[in-house]
Amino acid sequence: MTAERTDPEDPVAGTPYGAVRGRWERGVAVFRGIPYAAPPFGEHRFRPPVPPEPWDGVRDAGAFGPTAPKPPYSPAFARYLSDPVIPGDDCLNLNVWTPEPGPGGRLPVLVWLHGGALTRGSSAVPVYDGHAFARDGVVLVSVNYRLGVEGYGLFPDTPPNPGLRDQLAALRWVHDTIAAFGGDPDRITLCGQSAGAISTGALLAAPQTQGLIRRAVLQSGPPEASERDKVRRMVRRMANRLRIPATAQAFAEVDRGLLLRTQAEVGRLSSPVLGGPAFGIVVDGDLVPRDPLQALLDGEAAPGVDLLMGWTRDEYRLWLVPGGLVDHVERLGPVAFAGAMARCRAGHEVPRGYRTLHPEAGPAETVGQMVTDHLLRLPLHRLAEARPGSSYLYEFAWPSNRPGLGACHALELGFVFDTGEDPDSVRLAGEGAPQELADAMHGAWVRFATTGDPGWQPWDDTHPVRVLGDGEPHTVSGPRDAEFALWNSGAPAPHPERTAELALAVRRLRRSVAAVRRH
């Protein structure tokens, strides 16, 4: 692809595959839609990424590139979350915001991996605009990668985790190329939220990334590997609906639109709170040789990498409030508790302990916080315990101005990127989000990417957690230690006979929730 220059003052930078022309916007240079790998279709479908074809001349990089194939959010979630769709096959692309394009600069670099349950999202979401980072001296790179069955389907005839391999290819591109955009390849911070944080954790633990990552930020997502059977069930259910073999070759012959509609229908029964079949990163013996969390806890991966990790106070509310699910779970009461116990493989002592610690909380809040602690907060807490002195924890506590959302999952993003005035941030935060909170959060991320210190005490035996959004930023010692102790107390898991009952309860709960979603 070539294009004529439209302005002799447009910034131009070199890449291994050809030169690209960006745009000056509000004092920073922006390059969008730069390919880091070939289009993942045709002979490359469901396969690991390969380098793109080089181009002659200067390629225009003024607009976001195509987004990966994905189903839309349901109407209930689309009220709060934007997810632009840009058609085209060349979806393995990235974007760069930099204040100093050209070689010679040695600015810190932040590489952003978007969230979306590995099935939705893209680097084109307006909330992720990197202008504020570049304004404050950090080169921001945001990445598109394959999603859903294209990126995380598990097949017998292709290697696992192609979406994670896309991210690795993008990270290598950044390390090899970012100096041409003013960045320092030795000061790369890998950062992600939700599924992006899970991906960040997996890449931290991957042998192939050693020496590529100096720091990492995990927002509302722990290092983890999904059970292979859980991913296989997604693929098999899709195959059964499509009446095809559960192979990559058979899936590649299906119309893409039909594939996305089938994926969305099968995924309707999945939920972060309730579990169910879902796409995820799996142990593959290669890029993911073992469970990423355990590898990091054992100290055999990412030595010397500084970590900034945290969560929002009411993560679960984004999963349950849209469509009225929180009220439905509230009414289910004992069934909801049984479902949570099955999801967390917990005995009665755990929910009983949560009710004792928070007697004012209803079933939905208790279940939501209990599952969030088990799946998200406790793993990050354990990781900080294993890496004291170089780990920093935070809790985002500001409640949205949208009714019922509280300090929900993803709400902190507009503050981290300092994009709170963008209409897409307002969708989730409502009008009037406090700029001083954005200044505090964005400033902490800039400091961490620059120096490795976000501005508060690193993890030690006092368990310091920075609370952002509940009054002035302040540090609290062990704010969730009592809840975490419930999981560490050795409370017995359910008896095998009881486990079958709980599994039946969680299936009933999922079906009930799915019925609400249909309406």
PDB file of C-alpha atoms in Angstrom, residues 132-306:
ATOM      1  CA  ALA A 132      -2.281  12.221  27.319  1.00  0.00           C
ATOM      2  CA  PHE A 133       0.529   9.688  27.711  1.00  0.00           C
ATOM      3  CA  ALA A 134       2.485  11.181  24.809  1.00  0.00           C
ATOM      4  CA  ARG A 135       1.776  14.676  26.148  1.00  0.00           C
ATOM      5  CA  ASP A 136       3.404  13.599  29.409  1.00  0.00           C
ATOM      6  CA  GLY A 137       6.479  12.005  27.848  1.00  0.00           C
ATOM      7  CA  VAL A 138       5.461   8.345  27.406  1.00  0.00           C
ATOM      8  CA  VAL A 139       5.213   6.616  24.013  1.00  0.00           C
ATOM      9  CA  LEU A 140       1.869   4.764  23.958  1.00  0.00           C
ATOM     10  CA  VAL A 141       1.397   1.739  21.696  1.00  0.00           C
ATOM     11  CA  SER A 142      -2.026   0.063  21.469  1.00  0.00           C
ATOM     12  CA  VAL A 143      -2.486  -3.331  19.833  1.00  0.00           C
ATOM     13  CA  ASN A 144      -5.179  -5.254  17.955  1.00  0.00           C
ATOM     14  CA  TYR A 145      -5.093  -9.038  18.202  1.00  0.00           C
ATOM     15  CA  ARG A 146      -7.335 -11.929  17.156  1.00  0.00           C
ATOM     16  CA  LEU A 147     -10.374 -12.586  19.326  1.00  0.00           C
ATOM     17  CA  GLY A 148     -12.866 -15.336  20.116  1.00  0.00           C
ATOM     18  CA  VAL A 149     -12.672 -18.564  18.179  1.00  0.00           C
ATOM     19  CA  GLU A 150     -10.223 -16.996  15.692  1.00  0.00           C
ATOM     20  CA  GLY A 151      -7.727 -16.197  18.433  1.00  0.00           C
ATOM     21  CA  TYR A 152      -8.470 -18.626  21.262  1.00  0.00           C
ATOM     22  CA  GLY A 153     -10.275 -21.618  19.799  1.00  0.00           C
ATOM     23  CA  LEU A 154      -8.645 -24.941  20.694  1.00  0.00           C
ATOM     24  CA  PHE A 155      -8.330 -27.275  17.701  1.00  0.00           C
ATOM     25  CA  PRO A 156      -6.465 -30.533  17.030  1.00  0.00           C
ATOM     26  CA  ASP A 157      -5.023 -29.268  13.734  1.00  0.00           C
ATOM     27  CA  THR A 158      -3.513 -25.868  14.716  1.00  0.00           C
ATOM     28  CA  PRO A 159      -1.312 -24.559  17.565  1.00  0.00           C
ATOM     29  CA  PRO A 160      -3.200 -23.070  20.540  1.00  0.00           C
ATOM     30  CA  ASN A 161      -3.307 -19.407  21.560  1.00  0.00           C
ATOM     31  CA  PRO A 162      -2.944 -17.618  18.197  1.00  0.00           C
ATOM     32  CA  GLY A 163      -4.300 -14.406  19.773  1.00  0.00           C
ATOM     33  CA  LEU A 164      -1.603 -14.482  22.457  1.00  0.00           C
ATOM     34  CA  ARG A 165       0.971 -15.181  19.738  1.00  0.00           C
ATOM     35  CA  ASP A 166      -0.278 -12.048  17.976  1.00  0.00           C
ATOM     36  CA  GLN A 167       0.458 -10.062  21.122  1.00  0.00           C
ATOM     37  CA  LEU A 168       3.952 -11.560  21.319  1.00  0.00           C
ATOM     38  CA  ALA A 169       4.569 -10.583  17.679  1.00  0.00           C
ATOM     39  CA  ALA A 170       3.420  -7.026  18.458  1.00  0.00           C
ATOM     40  CA  LEU A 171       5.670  -6.876  21.541  1.00  0.00           C
ATOM     41  CA  ARG A 172       8.644  -7.993  19.461  1.00  0.00           C
ATOM     42  CA  TRP A 173       7.772  -5.354  16.850  1.00  0.00           C
ATOM     43  CA  VAL A 174       7.782  -2.709  19.575  1.00  0.00           C
ATOM     44  CA  HIS A 175      11.110  -3.853  20.980  1.00  0.00           C
ATOM     45  CA  ASP A 176      12.741  -3.899  17.537  1.00  0.00           C
ATOM     46  CA  THR A 177      11.126  -0.751  16.108  1.00  0.00           C
ATOM     47  CA  ILE A 178      10.071   1.715  18.802  1.00  0.00           C
ATOM     48  CA  ALA A 179      13.397   3.586  18.779  1.00  0.00           C
ATOM     49  CA  ALA A 180      12.342   4.944  15.355  1.00  0.00           C
ATOM     50  CA  PHE A 181       9.371   6.551  17.130  1.00  0.00           C
ATOM     51  CA  GLY A 182      11.406   8.063  19.957  1.00  0.00           C
ATOM     52  CA  GLY A 183      10.936   5.202  22.421  1.00  0.00           C
ATOM     53  CA  ASP A 184      13.419   3.260  24.543  1.00  0.00           C
ATOM     54  CA  PRO A 185      13.274  -0.504  23.848  1.00  0.00           C
ATOM     55  CA  ASP A 186      14.802  -1.145  27.273  1.00  0.00           C
ATOM     56  CA  ARG A 187      11.941   0.664  29.085  1.00  0.00           C
ATOM     57  CA  ILE A 188       8.844  -1.126  27.859  1.00  0.00           C
ATOM     58  CA  THR A 189       5.886  -1.393  30.229  1.00  0.00           C
ATOM     59  CA  LEU A 190       3.303  -3.978  29.170  1.00  0.00           C
ATOM     60  CA  CYS A 191      -0.138  -2.936  30.390  1.00  0.00           C
ATOM     61  CA  GLY A 192      -3.619  -4.423  30.098  1.00  0.00           C
ATOM     62  CA  GLN A 193      -7.059  -4.429  31.677  1.00  0.00           C
ATOM     63  CA  SER A 194      -9.337  -7.443  32.224  1.00  0.00           C
ATOM     64  CA  ALA A 195      -8.526  -9.897  29.398  1.00  0.00           C
ATOM     65  CA  GLY A 196      -5.639  -7.593  28.528  1.00  0.00           C
ATOM     66  CA  ALA A 197      -4.282  -8.025  32.065  1.00  0.00           C
ATOM     67  CA  ILE A 198      -4.679 -11.802  31.842  1.00  0.00           C
ATOM     68  CA  SER A 199      -2.741 -11.649  28.559  1.00  0.00           C
ATOM     69  CA  THR A 200      -0.091  -9.450  30.177  1.00  0.00           C
ATOM     70  CA  GLY A 201       0.350 -12.026  32.936  1.00  0.00           C
ATOM     71  CA  ALA A 202       0.692 -14.862  30.426  1.00  0.00           C
ATOM     72  CA  LEU A 203       3.291 -12.935  28.417  1.00  0.00           C
ATOM     73  CA  LEU A 204       5.223 -12.076  31.589  1.00  0.00           C
ATOM     74  CA  ALA A 205       5.522 -15.799  32.285  1.00  0.00           C
ATOM     75  CA  ALA A 206       6.412 -16.753  28.696  1.00  0.00           C
ATOM     76  CA  PRO A 207      10.057 -17.737  28.119  1.00  0.00           C
ATOM     77  CA  GLN A 208       9.976 -15.949  24.741  1.00  0.00           C
ATOM     78  CA  THR A 209       9.455 -12.515  26.333  1.00  0.00           C
ATOM     79  CA  GLN A 210      12.479 -12.520  28.605  1.00  0.00           C
ATOM     80  CA  GLY A 211      14.315  -9.222  28.076  1.00  0.00           C
ATOM     81  CA  LEU A 212      11.381  -7.593  26.258  1.00  0.00           C
ATOM     82  CA  ILE A 213       9.418  -6.301  29.292  1.00  0.00           C
ATOM     83  CA  ARG A 214      10.823  -3.987  31.970  1.00  0.00           C
ATOM     84  CA  ARG A 215       7.577  -3.291  33.851  1.00  0.00           C
ATOM     85  CA  ALA A 216       3.971  -4.475  33.755  1.00  0.00           C
ATOM     86  CA  VAL A 217       0.551  -3.212  34.805  1.00  0.00           C
ATOM     87  CA  LEU A 218      -2.296  -5.661  35.497  1.00  0.00           C
ATOM     88  CA  GLN A 219      -5.655  -3.903  35.854  1.00  0.00           C
ATOM     89  CA  SER A 220      -8.538  -6.124  37.011  1.00  0.00           C
ATOM     90  CA  GLY A 221      -7.148  -9.345  35.622  1.00  0.00           C
ATOM     91  CA  PRO A 222      -4.790 -11.994  37.073  1.00  0.00           C
ATOM     92  CA  PRO A 223      -2.233 -14.230  35.358  1.00  0.00           C
ATOM     93  CA  GLU A 224      -4.123 -17.437  34.619  1.00  0.00           C
ATOM     94  CA  ALA A 225      -4.596 -20.310  32.217  1.00  0.00           C
ATOM     95  CA  SER A 226      -8.050 -21.622  31.361  1.00  0.00           C
ATOM     96  CA  GLU A 227      -8.940 -25.280  31.613  1.00  0.00           C
ATOM     97  CA  ARG A 228      -8.516 -26.830  28.200  1.00  0.00           C
ATOM     98  CA  ASP A 229     -11.835 -28.650  28.471  1.00  0.00           C
ATOM     99  CA  LYS A 230     -13.610 -25.348  29.150  1.00  0.00           C
ATOM    100  CA  VAL A 231     -12.308 -23.941  25.857  1.00  0.00           C
ATOM    101  CA  ARG A 232     -12.949 -27.203  24.010  1.00  0.00           C
ATOM    102  CA  ARG A 233     -16.589 -27.103  25.116  1.00  0.00           C
ATOM    103  CA  MET A 234     -16.984 -23.692  23.470  1.00  0.00           C
ATOM    104  CA  VAL A 235     -15.553 -25.036  20.223  1.00  0.00           C
ATOM    105  CA  ARG A 236     -17.603 -28.254  20.364  1.00  0.00           C
ATOM    106  CA  ARG A 237     -20.830 -26.410  21.049  1.00  0.00           C
ATOM    107  CA  MET A 238     -20.149 -24.111  18.116  1.00  0.00           C
ATOM    108  CA  ALA A 239     -19.314 -27.124  15.943  1.00  0.00           C
ATOM    109  CA  ASN A 240     -22.531 -28.883  16.970  1.00  0.00           C
ATOM    110  CA  ARG A 241     -24.638 -25.846  16.070  1.00  0.00           C
ATOM    111  CA  LEU A 242     -22.848 -25.470  12.759  1.00  0.00           C
ATOM    112  CA  ARG A 243     -22.933 -29.251  12.124  1.00  0.00           C
ATOM    113  CA  ILE A 244     -19.247 -29.395  11.270  1.00  0.00           C
ATOM    114  CA  PRO A 245     -16.198 -31.163  12.749  1.00  0.00           C
ATOM    115  CA  ALA A 246     -14.461 -29.324  15.595  1.00  0.00           C
ATOM    116  CA  THR A 247     -11.369 -28.626  13.493  1.00  0.00           C
ATOM    117  CA  ALA A 248      -9.742 -25.406  12.341  1.00  0.00           C
ATOM    118  CA  GLN A 249     -10.027 -26.555   8.742  1.00  0.00           C
ATOM    119  CA  ALA A 250     -13.803 -26.975   9.044  1.00  0.00           C
ATOM    120  CA  PHE A 251     -14.243 -23.679  10.928  1.00  0.00           C
ATOM    121  CA  ALA A 252     -12.229 -21.830   8.260  1.00  0.00           C
ATOM    122  CA  GLU A 253     -14.824 -22.800   5.647  1.00  0.00           C
ATOM    123  CA  VAL A 254     -17.727 -21.240   7.584  1.00  0.00           C
ATOM    124  CA  ASP A 255     -18.998 -17.763   6.685  1.00  0.00           C
ATOM    125  CA  ARG A 256     -17.425 -15.299   9.137  1.00  0.00           C
ATOM    126  CA  GLY A 257     -20.719 -13.628   9.993  1.00  0.00           C
ATOM    127  CA  LEU A 258     -22.333 -16.973  10.806  1.00  0.00           C
ATOM    128  CA  LEU A 259     -19.304 -17.917  12.891  1.00  0.00           C
ATOM    129  CA  LEU A 260     -19.616 -14.745  14.976  1.00  0.00           C
ATOM    130  CA  ARG A 261     -23.366 -15.180  15.485  1.00  0.00           C
ATOM    131  CA  THR A 262     -22.826 -18.775  16.597  1.00  0.00           C
ATOM    132  CA  GLN A 263     -20.037 -17.735  18.964  1.00  0.00           C
ATOM    133  CA  ALA A 264     -22.263 -15.082  20.541  1.00  0.00           C
ATOM    134  CA  GLU A 265     -25.138 -17.518  21.011  1.00  0.00           C
ATOM    135  CA  VAL A 266     -22.949 -20.212  22.585  1.00  0.00           C
ATOM    136  CA  GLY A 267     -21.235 -17.654  24.825  1.00  0.00           C
ATOM    137  CA  ARG A 268     -24.540 -16.381  26.159  1.00  0.00           C
ATOM    138  CA  LEU A 269     -24.335 -18.833  29.084  1.00  0.00           C
ATOM    139  CA  SER A 270     -20.875 -17.651  30.142  1.00  0.00           C
ATOM    140  CA  SER A 271     -20.199 -15.048  32.814  1.00  0.00           C
ATOM    141  CA  PRO A 272     -17.187 -13.973  34.897  1.00  0.00           C
ATOM    142  CA  VAL A 273     -19.324 -14.483  38.009  1.00  0.00           C
ATOM    143  CA  LEU A 274     -21.023 -17.730  36.983  1.00  0.00           C
ATOM    144  CA  GLY A 275     -18.358 -19.364  34.827  1.00  0.00           C
ATOM    145  CA  GLY A 276     -19.370 -21.625  31.965  1.00  0.00           C
ATOM    146  CA  PRO A 277     -17.584 -22.483  28.709  1.00  0.00           C
ATOM    147  CA  ALA A 278     -15.473 -19.582  27.459  1.00  0.00           C
ATOM    148  CA  PHE A 279     -12.433 -18.803  25.367  1.00  0.00           C
ATOM    149  CA  GLY A 280      -9.186 -18.374  27.238  1.00  0.00           C
ATOM    150  CA  ILE A 281      -5.427 -18.776  27.207  1.00  0.00           C
ATOM    151  CA  VAL A 282      -4.397 -22.421  27.682  1.00  0.00           C
ATOM    152  CA  VAL A 283      -1.177 -24.161  28.678  1.00  0.00           C
ATOM    153  CA  ASP A 284       0.383 -25.193  25.365  1.00  0.00           C
ATOM    154  CA  GLY A 285       3.860 -26.450  26.317  1.00  0.00           C
ATOM    155  CA  ASP A 286       5.440 -23.665  24.280  1.00  0.00           C
ATOM    156  CA  LEU A 287       4.429 -20.030  24.706  1.00  0.00           C
ATOM    157  CA  VAL A 288       2.515 -21.000  27.871  1.00  0.00           C
ATOM    158  CA  PRO A 289       4.542 -23.925  29.223  1.00  0.00           C
ATOM    159  CA  ARG A 290       2.720 -23.974  32.578  1.00  0.00           C
ATOM    160  CA  ASP A 291       0.174 -21.982  34.569  1.00  0.00           C
ATOM    161  CA  PRO A 292       1.382 -18.349  34.345  1.00  0.00           C
ATOM    162  CA  LEU A 293       0.485 -17.463  37.932  1.00  0.00           C
ATOM    163  CA  GLN A 294       2.360 -20.420  39.345  1.00  0.00           C
ATOM    164  CA  ALA A 295       5.384 -19.664  37.179  1.00  0.00           C
ATOM    165  CA  LEU A 296       5.447 -16.090  38.470  1.00  0.00           C
ATOM    166  CA  LEU A 297       4.880 -17.157  42.079  1.00  0.00           C
ATOM    167  CA  ASP A 298       7.767 -19.604  41.816  1.00  0.00           C
ATOM    168  CA  GLY A 299      10.053 -16.795  40.659  1.00  0.00           C
ATOM    169  CA  GLU A 300      11.091 -18.597  37.495  1.00  0.00           C
ATOM    170  CA  ALA A 301       9.558 -15.995  35.171  1.00  0.00           C
ATOM    171  CA  ALA A 302       9.967 -12.226  34.662  1.00  0.00           C
ATOM    172  CA  PRO A 303      12.778 -11.691  37.199  1.00  0.00           C
ATOM    173  CA  GLY A 304      13.346  -8.025  37.938  1.00  0.00           C
ATOM    174  CA  VAL A 305      10.073  -6.864  36.359  1.00  0.00           C
ATOM    175  CA  ASP A 306       8.257  -4.206  38.412  1.00  0.00           C
TER     176      ASP A 306
END
